[in-house]
Coordinates of C-alpha atoms in Angstrom, one line a residue:
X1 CA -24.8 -7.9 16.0
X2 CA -21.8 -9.5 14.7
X3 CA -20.3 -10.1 11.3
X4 CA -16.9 -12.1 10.2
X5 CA -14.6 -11.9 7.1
X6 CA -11.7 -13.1 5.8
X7 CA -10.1 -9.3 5.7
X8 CA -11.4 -5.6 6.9
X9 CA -10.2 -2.6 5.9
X10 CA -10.0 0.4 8.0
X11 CA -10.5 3.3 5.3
X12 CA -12.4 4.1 1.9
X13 CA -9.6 6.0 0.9
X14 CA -7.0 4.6 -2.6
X15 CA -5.2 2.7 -1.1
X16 CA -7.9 1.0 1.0
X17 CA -10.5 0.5 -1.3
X18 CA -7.6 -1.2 -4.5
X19 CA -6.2 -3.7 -1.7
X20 CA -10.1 -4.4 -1.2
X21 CA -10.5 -4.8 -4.4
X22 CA -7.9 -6.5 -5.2
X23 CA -8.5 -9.5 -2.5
X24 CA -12.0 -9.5 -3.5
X25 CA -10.9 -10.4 -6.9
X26 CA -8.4 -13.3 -5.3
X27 CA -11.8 -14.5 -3.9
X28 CA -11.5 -13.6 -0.1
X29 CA -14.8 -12.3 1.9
X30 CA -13.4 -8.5 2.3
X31 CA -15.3 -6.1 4.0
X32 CA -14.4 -1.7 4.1
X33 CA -14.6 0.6 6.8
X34 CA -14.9 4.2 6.2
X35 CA -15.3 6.9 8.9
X36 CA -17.3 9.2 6.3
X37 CA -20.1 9.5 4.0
X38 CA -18.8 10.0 0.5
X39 CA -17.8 12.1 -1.3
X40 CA -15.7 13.2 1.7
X41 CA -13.3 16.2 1.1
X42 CA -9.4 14.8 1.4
X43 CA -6.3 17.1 -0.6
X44 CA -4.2 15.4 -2.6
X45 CA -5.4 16.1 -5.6
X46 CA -2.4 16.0 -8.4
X47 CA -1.5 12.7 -10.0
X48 CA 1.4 11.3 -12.7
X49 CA 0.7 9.1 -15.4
X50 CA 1.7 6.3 -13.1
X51 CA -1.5 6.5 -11.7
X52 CA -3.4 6.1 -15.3
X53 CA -0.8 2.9 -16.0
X54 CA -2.3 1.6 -12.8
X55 CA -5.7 2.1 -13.2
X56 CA -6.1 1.1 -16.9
X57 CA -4.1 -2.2 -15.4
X58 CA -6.7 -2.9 -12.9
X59 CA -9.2 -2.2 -15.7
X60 CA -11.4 0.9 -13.7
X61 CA -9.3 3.5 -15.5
X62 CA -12.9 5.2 -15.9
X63 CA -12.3 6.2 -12.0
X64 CA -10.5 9.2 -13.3
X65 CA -12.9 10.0 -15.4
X66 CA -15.7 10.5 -12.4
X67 CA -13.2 11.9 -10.4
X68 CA -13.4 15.3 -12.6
X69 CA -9.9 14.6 -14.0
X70 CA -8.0 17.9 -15.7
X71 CA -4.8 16.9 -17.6
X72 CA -3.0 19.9 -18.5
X73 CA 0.1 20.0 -20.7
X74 CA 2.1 22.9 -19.2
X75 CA 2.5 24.3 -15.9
X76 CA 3.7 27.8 -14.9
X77 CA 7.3 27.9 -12.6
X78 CA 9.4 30.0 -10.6
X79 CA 12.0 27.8 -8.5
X80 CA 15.7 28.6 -9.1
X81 CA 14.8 31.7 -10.9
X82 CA 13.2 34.9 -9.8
X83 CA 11.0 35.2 -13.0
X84 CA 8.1 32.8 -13.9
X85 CA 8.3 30.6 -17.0
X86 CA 5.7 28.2 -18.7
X87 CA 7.5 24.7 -18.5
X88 CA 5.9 21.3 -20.4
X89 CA 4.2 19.0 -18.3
X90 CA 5.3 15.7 -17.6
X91 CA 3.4 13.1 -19.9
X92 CA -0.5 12.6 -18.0
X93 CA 0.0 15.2 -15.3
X94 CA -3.9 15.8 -13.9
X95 CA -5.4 17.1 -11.1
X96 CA -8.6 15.0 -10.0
X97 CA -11.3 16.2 -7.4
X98 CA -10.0 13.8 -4.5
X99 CA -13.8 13.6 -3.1
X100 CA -15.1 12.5 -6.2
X101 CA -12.4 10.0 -7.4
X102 CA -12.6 8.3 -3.8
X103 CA -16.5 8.2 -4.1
X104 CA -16.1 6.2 -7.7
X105 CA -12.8 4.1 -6.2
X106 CA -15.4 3.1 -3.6
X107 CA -18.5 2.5 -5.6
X108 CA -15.8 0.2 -7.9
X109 CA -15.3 -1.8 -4.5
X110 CA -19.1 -2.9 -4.0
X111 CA -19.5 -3.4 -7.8
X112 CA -16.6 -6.4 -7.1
X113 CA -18.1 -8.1 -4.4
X114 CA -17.1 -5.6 -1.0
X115 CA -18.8 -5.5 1.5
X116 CA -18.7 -1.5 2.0
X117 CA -19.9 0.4 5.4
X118 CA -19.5 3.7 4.5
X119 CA -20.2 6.5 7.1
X120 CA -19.7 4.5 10.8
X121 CA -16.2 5.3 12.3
X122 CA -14.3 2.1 13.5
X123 CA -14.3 2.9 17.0
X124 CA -11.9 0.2 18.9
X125 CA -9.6 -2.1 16.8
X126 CA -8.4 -5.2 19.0
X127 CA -6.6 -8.3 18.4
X128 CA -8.5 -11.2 20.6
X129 CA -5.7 -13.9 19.6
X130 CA -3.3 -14.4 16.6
X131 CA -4.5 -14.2 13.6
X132 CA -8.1 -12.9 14.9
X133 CA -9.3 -9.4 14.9
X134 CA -12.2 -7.9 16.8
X135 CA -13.4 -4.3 15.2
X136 CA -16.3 -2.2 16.8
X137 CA -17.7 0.2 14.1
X138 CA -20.3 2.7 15.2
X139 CA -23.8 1.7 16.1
X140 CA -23.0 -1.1 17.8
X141 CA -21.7 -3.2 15.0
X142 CA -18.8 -5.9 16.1
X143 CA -16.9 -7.1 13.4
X144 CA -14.2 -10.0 13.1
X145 CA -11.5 -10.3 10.7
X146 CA -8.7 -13.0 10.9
X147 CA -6.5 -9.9 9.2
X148 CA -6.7 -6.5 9.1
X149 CA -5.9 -3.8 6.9
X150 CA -4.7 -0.2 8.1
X151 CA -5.4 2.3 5.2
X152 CA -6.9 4.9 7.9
X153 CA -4.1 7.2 6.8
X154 CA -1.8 9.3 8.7
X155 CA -3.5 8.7 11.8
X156 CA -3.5 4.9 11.1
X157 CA -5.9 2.8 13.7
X158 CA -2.9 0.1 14.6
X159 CA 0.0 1.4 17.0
X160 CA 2.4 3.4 15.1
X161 CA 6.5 3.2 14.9
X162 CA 7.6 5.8 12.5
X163 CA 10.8 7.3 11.2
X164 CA 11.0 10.9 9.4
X165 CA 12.6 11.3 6.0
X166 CA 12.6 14.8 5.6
X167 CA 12.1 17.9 7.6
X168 CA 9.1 18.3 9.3
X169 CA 6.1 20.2 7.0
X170 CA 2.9 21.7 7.3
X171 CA 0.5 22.2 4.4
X172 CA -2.3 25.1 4.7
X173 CA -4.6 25.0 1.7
X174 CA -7.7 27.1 0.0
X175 CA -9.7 27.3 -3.0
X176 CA -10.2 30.2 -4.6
X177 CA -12.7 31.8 -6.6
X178 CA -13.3 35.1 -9.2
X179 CA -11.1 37.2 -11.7
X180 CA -7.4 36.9 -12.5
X181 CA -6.6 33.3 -11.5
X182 CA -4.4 31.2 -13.5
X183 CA -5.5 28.7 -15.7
X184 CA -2.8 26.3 -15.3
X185 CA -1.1 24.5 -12.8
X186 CA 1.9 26.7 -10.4
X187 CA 4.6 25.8 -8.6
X188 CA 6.5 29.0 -7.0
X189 CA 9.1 29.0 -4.2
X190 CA 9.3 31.7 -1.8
X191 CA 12.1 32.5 0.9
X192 CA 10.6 30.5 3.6
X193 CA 8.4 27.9 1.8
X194 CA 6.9 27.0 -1.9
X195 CA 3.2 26.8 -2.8
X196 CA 1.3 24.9 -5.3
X197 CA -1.6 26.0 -7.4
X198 CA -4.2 24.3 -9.7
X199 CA -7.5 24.3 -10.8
X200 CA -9.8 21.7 -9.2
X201 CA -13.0 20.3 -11.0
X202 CA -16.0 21.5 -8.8
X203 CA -13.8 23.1 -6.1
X204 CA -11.9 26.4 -7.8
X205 CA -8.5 26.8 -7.6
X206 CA -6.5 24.8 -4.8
X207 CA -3.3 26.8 -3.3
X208 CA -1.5 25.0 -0.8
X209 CA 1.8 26.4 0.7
X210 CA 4.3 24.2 2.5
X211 CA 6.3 25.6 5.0
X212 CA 8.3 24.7 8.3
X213 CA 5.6 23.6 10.9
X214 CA 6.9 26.5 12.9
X215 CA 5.1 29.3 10.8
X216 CA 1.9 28.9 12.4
X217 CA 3.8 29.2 15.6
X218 CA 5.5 32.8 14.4
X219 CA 2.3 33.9 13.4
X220 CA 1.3 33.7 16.9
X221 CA -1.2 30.8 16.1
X222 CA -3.4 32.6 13.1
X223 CA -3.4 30.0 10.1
X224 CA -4.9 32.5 7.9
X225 CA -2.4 35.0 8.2
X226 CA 0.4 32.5 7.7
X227 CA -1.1 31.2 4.8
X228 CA -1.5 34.7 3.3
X229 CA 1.9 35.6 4.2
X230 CA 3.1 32.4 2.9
X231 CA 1.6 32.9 -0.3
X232 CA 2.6 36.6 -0.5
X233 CA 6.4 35.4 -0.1
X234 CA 5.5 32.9 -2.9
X235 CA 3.5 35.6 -5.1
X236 CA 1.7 32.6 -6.6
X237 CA -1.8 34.6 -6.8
X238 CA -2.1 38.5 -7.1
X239 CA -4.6 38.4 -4.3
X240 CA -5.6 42.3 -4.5
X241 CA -6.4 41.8 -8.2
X242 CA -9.9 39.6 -8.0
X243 CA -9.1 36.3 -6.6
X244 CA -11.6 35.6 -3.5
X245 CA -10.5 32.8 -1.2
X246 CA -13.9 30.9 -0.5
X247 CA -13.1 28.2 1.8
X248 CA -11.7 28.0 5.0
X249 CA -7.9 27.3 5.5
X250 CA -6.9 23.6 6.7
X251 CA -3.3 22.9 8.0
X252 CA -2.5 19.7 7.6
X253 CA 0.8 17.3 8.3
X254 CA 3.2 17.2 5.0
X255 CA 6.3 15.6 6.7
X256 CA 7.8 12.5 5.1
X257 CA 8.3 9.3 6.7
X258 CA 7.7 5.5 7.2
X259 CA 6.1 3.1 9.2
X260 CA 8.9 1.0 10.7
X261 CA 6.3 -1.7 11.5
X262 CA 4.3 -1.9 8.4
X263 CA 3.2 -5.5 8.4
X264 CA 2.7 -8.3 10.6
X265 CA 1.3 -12.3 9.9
X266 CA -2.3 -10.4 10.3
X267 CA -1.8 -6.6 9.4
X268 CA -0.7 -4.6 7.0
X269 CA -0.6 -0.9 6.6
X270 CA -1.3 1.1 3.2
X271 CA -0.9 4.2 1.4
X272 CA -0.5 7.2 4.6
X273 CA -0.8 4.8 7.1
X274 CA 2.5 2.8 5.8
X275 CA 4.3 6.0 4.1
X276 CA 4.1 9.5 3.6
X277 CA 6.0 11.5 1.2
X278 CA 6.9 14.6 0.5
X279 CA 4.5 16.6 -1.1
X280 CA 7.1 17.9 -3.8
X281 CA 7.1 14.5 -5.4
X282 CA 3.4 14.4 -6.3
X283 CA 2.9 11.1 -5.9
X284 CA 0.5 10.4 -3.1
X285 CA -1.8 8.8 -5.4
X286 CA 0.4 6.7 -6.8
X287 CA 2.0 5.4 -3.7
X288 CA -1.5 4.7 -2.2
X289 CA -2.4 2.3 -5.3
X290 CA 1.2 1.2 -5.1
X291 CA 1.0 0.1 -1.3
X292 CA -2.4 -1.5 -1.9
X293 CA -1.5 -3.6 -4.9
X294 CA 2.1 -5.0 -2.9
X295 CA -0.3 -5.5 0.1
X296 CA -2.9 -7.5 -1.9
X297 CA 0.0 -10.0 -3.1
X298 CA 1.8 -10.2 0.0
X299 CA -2.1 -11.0 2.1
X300 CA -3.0 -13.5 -0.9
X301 CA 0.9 -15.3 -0.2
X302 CA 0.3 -15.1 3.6
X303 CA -3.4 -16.9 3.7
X304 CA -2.4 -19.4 0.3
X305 CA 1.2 -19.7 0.4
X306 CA 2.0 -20.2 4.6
X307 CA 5.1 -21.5 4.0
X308 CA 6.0 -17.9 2.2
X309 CA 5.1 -15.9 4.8
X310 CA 8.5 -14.6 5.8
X311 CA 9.4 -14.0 2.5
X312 CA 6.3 -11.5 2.0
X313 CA 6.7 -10.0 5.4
X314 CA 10.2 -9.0 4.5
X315 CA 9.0 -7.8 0.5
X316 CA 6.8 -5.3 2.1
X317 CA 8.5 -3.8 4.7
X318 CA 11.7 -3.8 1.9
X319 CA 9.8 -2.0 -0.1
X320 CA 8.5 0.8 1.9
X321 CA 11.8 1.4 3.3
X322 CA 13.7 1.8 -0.2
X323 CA 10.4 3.8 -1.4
X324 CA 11.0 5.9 1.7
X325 CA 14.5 6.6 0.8
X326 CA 14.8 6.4 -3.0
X327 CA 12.3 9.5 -2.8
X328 CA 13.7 11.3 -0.1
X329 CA 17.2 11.4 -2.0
X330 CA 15.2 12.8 -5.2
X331 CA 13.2 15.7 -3.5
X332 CA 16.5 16.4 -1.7
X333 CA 17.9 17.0 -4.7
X334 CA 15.3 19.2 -5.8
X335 CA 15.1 21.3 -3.1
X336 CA 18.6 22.0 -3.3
X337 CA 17.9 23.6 -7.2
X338 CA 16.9 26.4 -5.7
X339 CA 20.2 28.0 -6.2
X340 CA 18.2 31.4 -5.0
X341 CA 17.0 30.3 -1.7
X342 CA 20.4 28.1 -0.5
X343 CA 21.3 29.7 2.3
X344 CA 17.2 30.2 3.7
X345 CA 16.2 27.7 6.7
X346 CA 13.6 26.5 4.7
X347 CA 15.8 25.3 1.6
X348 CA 19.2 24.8 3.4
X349 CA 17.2 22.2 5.8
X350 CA 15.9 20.3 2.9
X351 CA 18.7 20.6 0.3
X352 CA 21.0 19.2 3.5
X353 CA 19.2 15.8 3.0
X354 CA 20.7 14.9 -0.3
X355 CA 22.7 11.6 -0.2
X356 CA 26.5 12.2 -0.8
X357 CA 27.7 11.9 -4.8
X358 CA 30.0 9.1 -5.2
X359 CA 33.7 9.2 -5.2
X360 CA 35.5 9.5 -8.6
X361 CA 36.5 5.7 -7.7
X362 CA 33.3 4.2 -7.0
X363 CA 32.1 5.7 -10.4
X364 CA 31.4 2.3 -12.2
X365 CA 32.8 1.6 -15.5
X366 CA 30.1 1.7 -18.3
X367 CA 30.8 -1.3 -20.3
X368 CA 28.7 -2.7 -23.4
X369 CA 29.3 -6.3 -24.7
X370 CA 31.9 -6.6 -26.5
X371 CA 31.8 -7.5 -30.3
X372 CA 34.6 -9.7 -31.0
X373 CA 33.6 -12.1 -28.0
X374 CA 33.7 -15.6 -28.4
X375 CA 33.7 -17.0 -25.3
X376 CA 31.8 -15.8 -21.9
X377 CA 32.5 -16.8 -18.3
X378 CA 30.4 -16.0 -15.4
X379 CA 31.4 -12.6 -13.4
X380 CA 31.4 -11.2 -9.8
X381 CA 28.2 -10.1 -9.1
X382 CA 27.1 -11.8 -6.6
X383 CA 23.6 -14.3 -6.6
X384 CA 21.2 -13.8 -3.4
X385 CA 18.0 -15.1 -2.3
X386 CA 15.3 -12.1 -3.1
X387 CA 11.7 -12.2 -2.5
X388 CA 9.8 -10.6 -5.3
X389 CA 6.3 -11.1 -7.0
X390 CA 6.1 -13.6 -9.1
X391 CA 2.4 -13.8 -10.3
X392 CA -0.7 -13.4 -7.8
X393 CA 2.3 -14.6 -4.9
X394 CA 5.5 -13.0 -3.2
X395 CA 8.6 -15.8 -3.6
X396 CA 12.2 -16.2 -3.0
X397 CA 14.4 -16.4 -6.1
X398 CA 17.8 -16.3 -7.2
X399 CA 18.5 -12.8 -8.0
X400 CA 21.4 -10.7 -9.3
X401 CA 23.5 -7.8 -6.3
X402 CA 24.1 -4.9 -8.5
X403 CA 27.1 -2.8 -7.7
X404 CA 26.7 0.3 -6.5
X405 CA 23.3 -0.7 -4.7
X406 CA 19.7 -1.1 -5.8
X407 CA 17.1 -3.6 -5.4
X408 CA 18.5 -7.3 -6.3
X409 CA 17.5 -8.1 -9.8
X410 CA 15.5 -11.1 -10.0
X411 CA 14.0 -10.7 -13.7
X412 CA 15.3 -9.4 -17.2
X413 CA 12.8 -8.7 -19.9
X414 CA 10.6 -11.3 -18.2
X415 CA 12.9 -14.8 -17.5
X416 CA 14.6 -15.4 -14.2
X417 CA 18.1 -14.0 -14.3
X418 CA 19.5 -17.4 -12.8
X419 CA 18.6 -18.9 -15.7
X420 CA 20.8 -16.9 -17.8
X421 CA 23.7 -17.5 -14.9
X422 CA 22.9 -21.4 -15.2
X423 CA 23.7 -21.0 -18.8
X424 CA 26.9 -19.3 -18.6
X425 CA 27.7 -21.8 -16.2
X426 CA 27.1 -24.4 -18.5
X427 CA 29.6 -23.0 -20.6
X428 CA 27.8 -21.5 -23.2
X429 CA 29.2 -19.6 -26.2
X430 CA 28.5 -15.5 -27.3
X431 CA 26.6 -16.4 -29.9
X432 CA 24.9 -19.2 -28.2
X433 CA 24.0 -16.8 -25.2
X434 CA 23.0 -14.5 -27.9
X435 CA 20.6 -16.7 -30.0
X436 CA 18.9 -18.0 -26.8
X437 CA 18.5 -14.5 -25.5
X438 CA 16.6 -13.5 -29.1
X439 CA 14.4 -16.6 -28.9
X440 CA 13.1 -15.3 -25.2
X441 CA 12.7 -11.0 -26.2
X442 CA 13.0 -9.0 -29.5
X443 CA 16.4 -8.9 -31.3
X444 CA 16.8 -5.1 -29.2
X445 CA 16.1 -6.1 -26.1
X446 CA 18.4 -9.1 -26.1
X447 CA 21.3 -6.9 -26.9
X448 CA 20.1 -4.2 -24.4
X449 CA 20.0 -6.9 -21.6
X450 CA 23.2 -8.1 -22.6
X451 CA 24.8 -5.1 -22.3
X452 CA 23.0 -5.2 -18.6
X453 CA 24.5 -8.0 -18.1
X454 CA 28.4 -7.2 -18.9
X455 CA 28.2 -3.8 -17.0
X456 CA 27.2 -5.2 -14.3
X457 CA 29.8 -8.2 -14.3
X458 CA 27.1 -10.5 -14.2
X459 CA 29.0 -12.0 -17.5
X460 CA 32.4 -11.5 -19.0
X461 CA 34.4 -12.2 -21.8
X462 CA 37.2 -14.9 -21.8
X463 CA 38.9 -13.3 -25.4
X464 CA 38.2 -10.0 -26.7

């Protein structure tokens, strides 16, 4: 038996199931892939409101809902200091029961028109020729895609070529069960790892510790002593006062890292196939939506937009790669809060990752737009090609080099930034500049993005 569509997707998981969405919405045949019957167990299983933005964008916000969300306002902390105190959430911070969500992410998928084959593994992925895919799934069935979409997560089903971000992690996680467990979310640091605790609709209370992947090793092998001697160090759960642990312990990878080849004229890779990070962040989730909804756009550009392609290629794989490193920097810094655990392999490894502050001379000068100016003239930031999304498409613009580094700026408060430069160029007045800007955003926003535009030199004054 044989079968052909415009797209597959290897994996039921976010990530794969919004970039099938998605392109089943831009109108392509899609069909989805998934190894297991669903609900199928997976950990991950905080998210930030990024992922409720997201959602309540693509209009299935109700997801959460059937994925037994919890949104607690508080969570209980000890990091840099040897005593626990309650901290405030940030704003929508949930846990979801990961089986669950999937399952309705999934179900959302066939509603919109995909083709779902939900408990056969993809057995053999092979590209015949350019630009056509041959898939064998379980049971004989051969499918044929003219692109394909890795979402099979870490383990990926396309050859890999990935670069580490941050020391190498191993999670071991349980649920647990009876008297004395906390109500709200934990996250306590220990000498040689931290753990993370939080209740879980249907499932009990999920601890996971994350520690060097040699502590399985030092435990001669037994992952359910070094989980309990992990989360002994961490004293997140008085475990001789009623808590019962009642699953068994899974040790999963929880090194960061990215795919160094994440696209291709007929592949792509999402979510943990294309990027993991670390765990601190909390933003699995989030990435995996994040990855699918770039990948959408950049397969829509690719198959409608040929002449584009390039330009999409090099969006994604950009965009990965600054993810990759933009977080790294920001749980390096993190890690290196805990002032307590400094000088411990586990922290001092971590903490070393931080990127270097700036020198006292690179420190830009924060400048505001001057009041008395009458007269603009255009500044030294530089103008560069930058492929961005523009709509349902990836496409090259005109954007804006900021000092001190950062993605190209392409847009301001919704109009191409080269328009303002063609203006200035044109030699237009302050208060010309000024009246234009308030006829395009609010009165606020036109003085915030002028501002923008003076600190950064994209604009300067002639007399002050």
């Amino acid at each position: 038996m044989t079968d052909a569509c415009d797209v597959l997707v290897v994996g039921g998981g976010p990530a794969g199931s919004i970039t099938a969405l998605e392109l089943a919405r831009l109108g392509y045949d899609v069909k989805l892939v998934e190894a297991l019957p669903m609900p199928r167990h997976h950990i991950g299983e905080s998210i930030t409101i990024g992922v409720h933005h997201q959602l309540s964008h693509l209009g299935i916000e109700s997801v959460l809902e059937s994925g037994g969300r919890q949104v607690f306002h508080a969570h209980e902390e000890r990091w840099a200091e040897s005593i626990m105190t309650l901290k405030p959430a940030a704003p929508g911070a949930a846990t979801i029961n990961r089986g669950m969500f999937d399952a309705a992410c999934l179900e959302r998928c066939s509603i919109d028109g995909v083709k779902v084959i939900a408990g056969r593994r993809a057995r053999s992925v092979k590209r015949v020729k350019p630009c056509e895919w041959r898939v064998t799934v379980e049971g004989g069935l051969a499918l044929h895609a003219r692109f394909v979409v890795d979402a099979a997560g870490k383990r990926g089903i396309l050859p890999r070529l990935r670069e580490t971000t941050g020391a190498r992690t191993i999670a071991l996680y349980g649920y647990w069960s009876g008297d004395g467990l906390p109500t709200l979310p934990r996250v306590f640091a220990g000498s040689a790892g931290w753990a993370w605790g939080a209740p879980i609709f249907g499932l009990g209370y999920n601890v996971t510790l994350f520690v060097d992947r040699t502590a399985i090793g030092r435990c001669g092998g037994d992952v359910h002593r070094a989980y309990m001697e992990g989360i002994s160090d961490a004293a997140i759960l008085d475990t001789g006062a009623g808590p019962v642990l009642h699953s068994d312990i899974v040790a999963c990878d929880a090194t960061a890292w990215f795919e160094k080849a994440s696209v291709g004229r007929d592949f792509i890779k999402v979510g943990e196939a294309a990027q993991s990070l670390d765990p601190l962040a909390s933003m699995g989730v989030q990435n995996a939506i994040q990855t699918a909804l770039w990948a959408s756009l950049v397969i829509n550009t690719i198959f409608r937009r040929p002449e584009a392609e390039a330009a999409a290629l090099g969006f994604f794989q950009d965009k990965i790669l600054s993810s990759a490193k933009s977080h790294a920097a920001a749980v390096a810094e993190i890690y290196a809060s805990n002032s307590e655990g400094a000088s411990l392999p586990f922290w001092a490894r971590r903490a070393a990752l931080r990127t270097p502050p700036m020198e006292d001379a690179e420190i830009l000068e924060v400048r505001t737009a001057p009041a008395t100016a009458t007269t603009i003239m255009r500044g030294s930031a530089p103008l560069v090609d930058h492929a961005c999304l523009c709509g349902s498409y990836v496409e090259t613009r005109r954007a804006i080099l900021v000092r001190g580094g950062g993605e190209p700026v392409a847009f301001l408060g919704g109009f191409a930034v080269a328009d303002v430069i063609n203006r200035v160029a044109e030699g237009c007045a302050f208060g010309e500049l000024q009246e234009w800007l308030a006829t395009q955003v609010s009165t606020r926003l036109a003085e915030r993005l002028l501002n923008w535009l003076f600190r950064n030199d994209v604009i300067r004054p002639i007399d002050v």
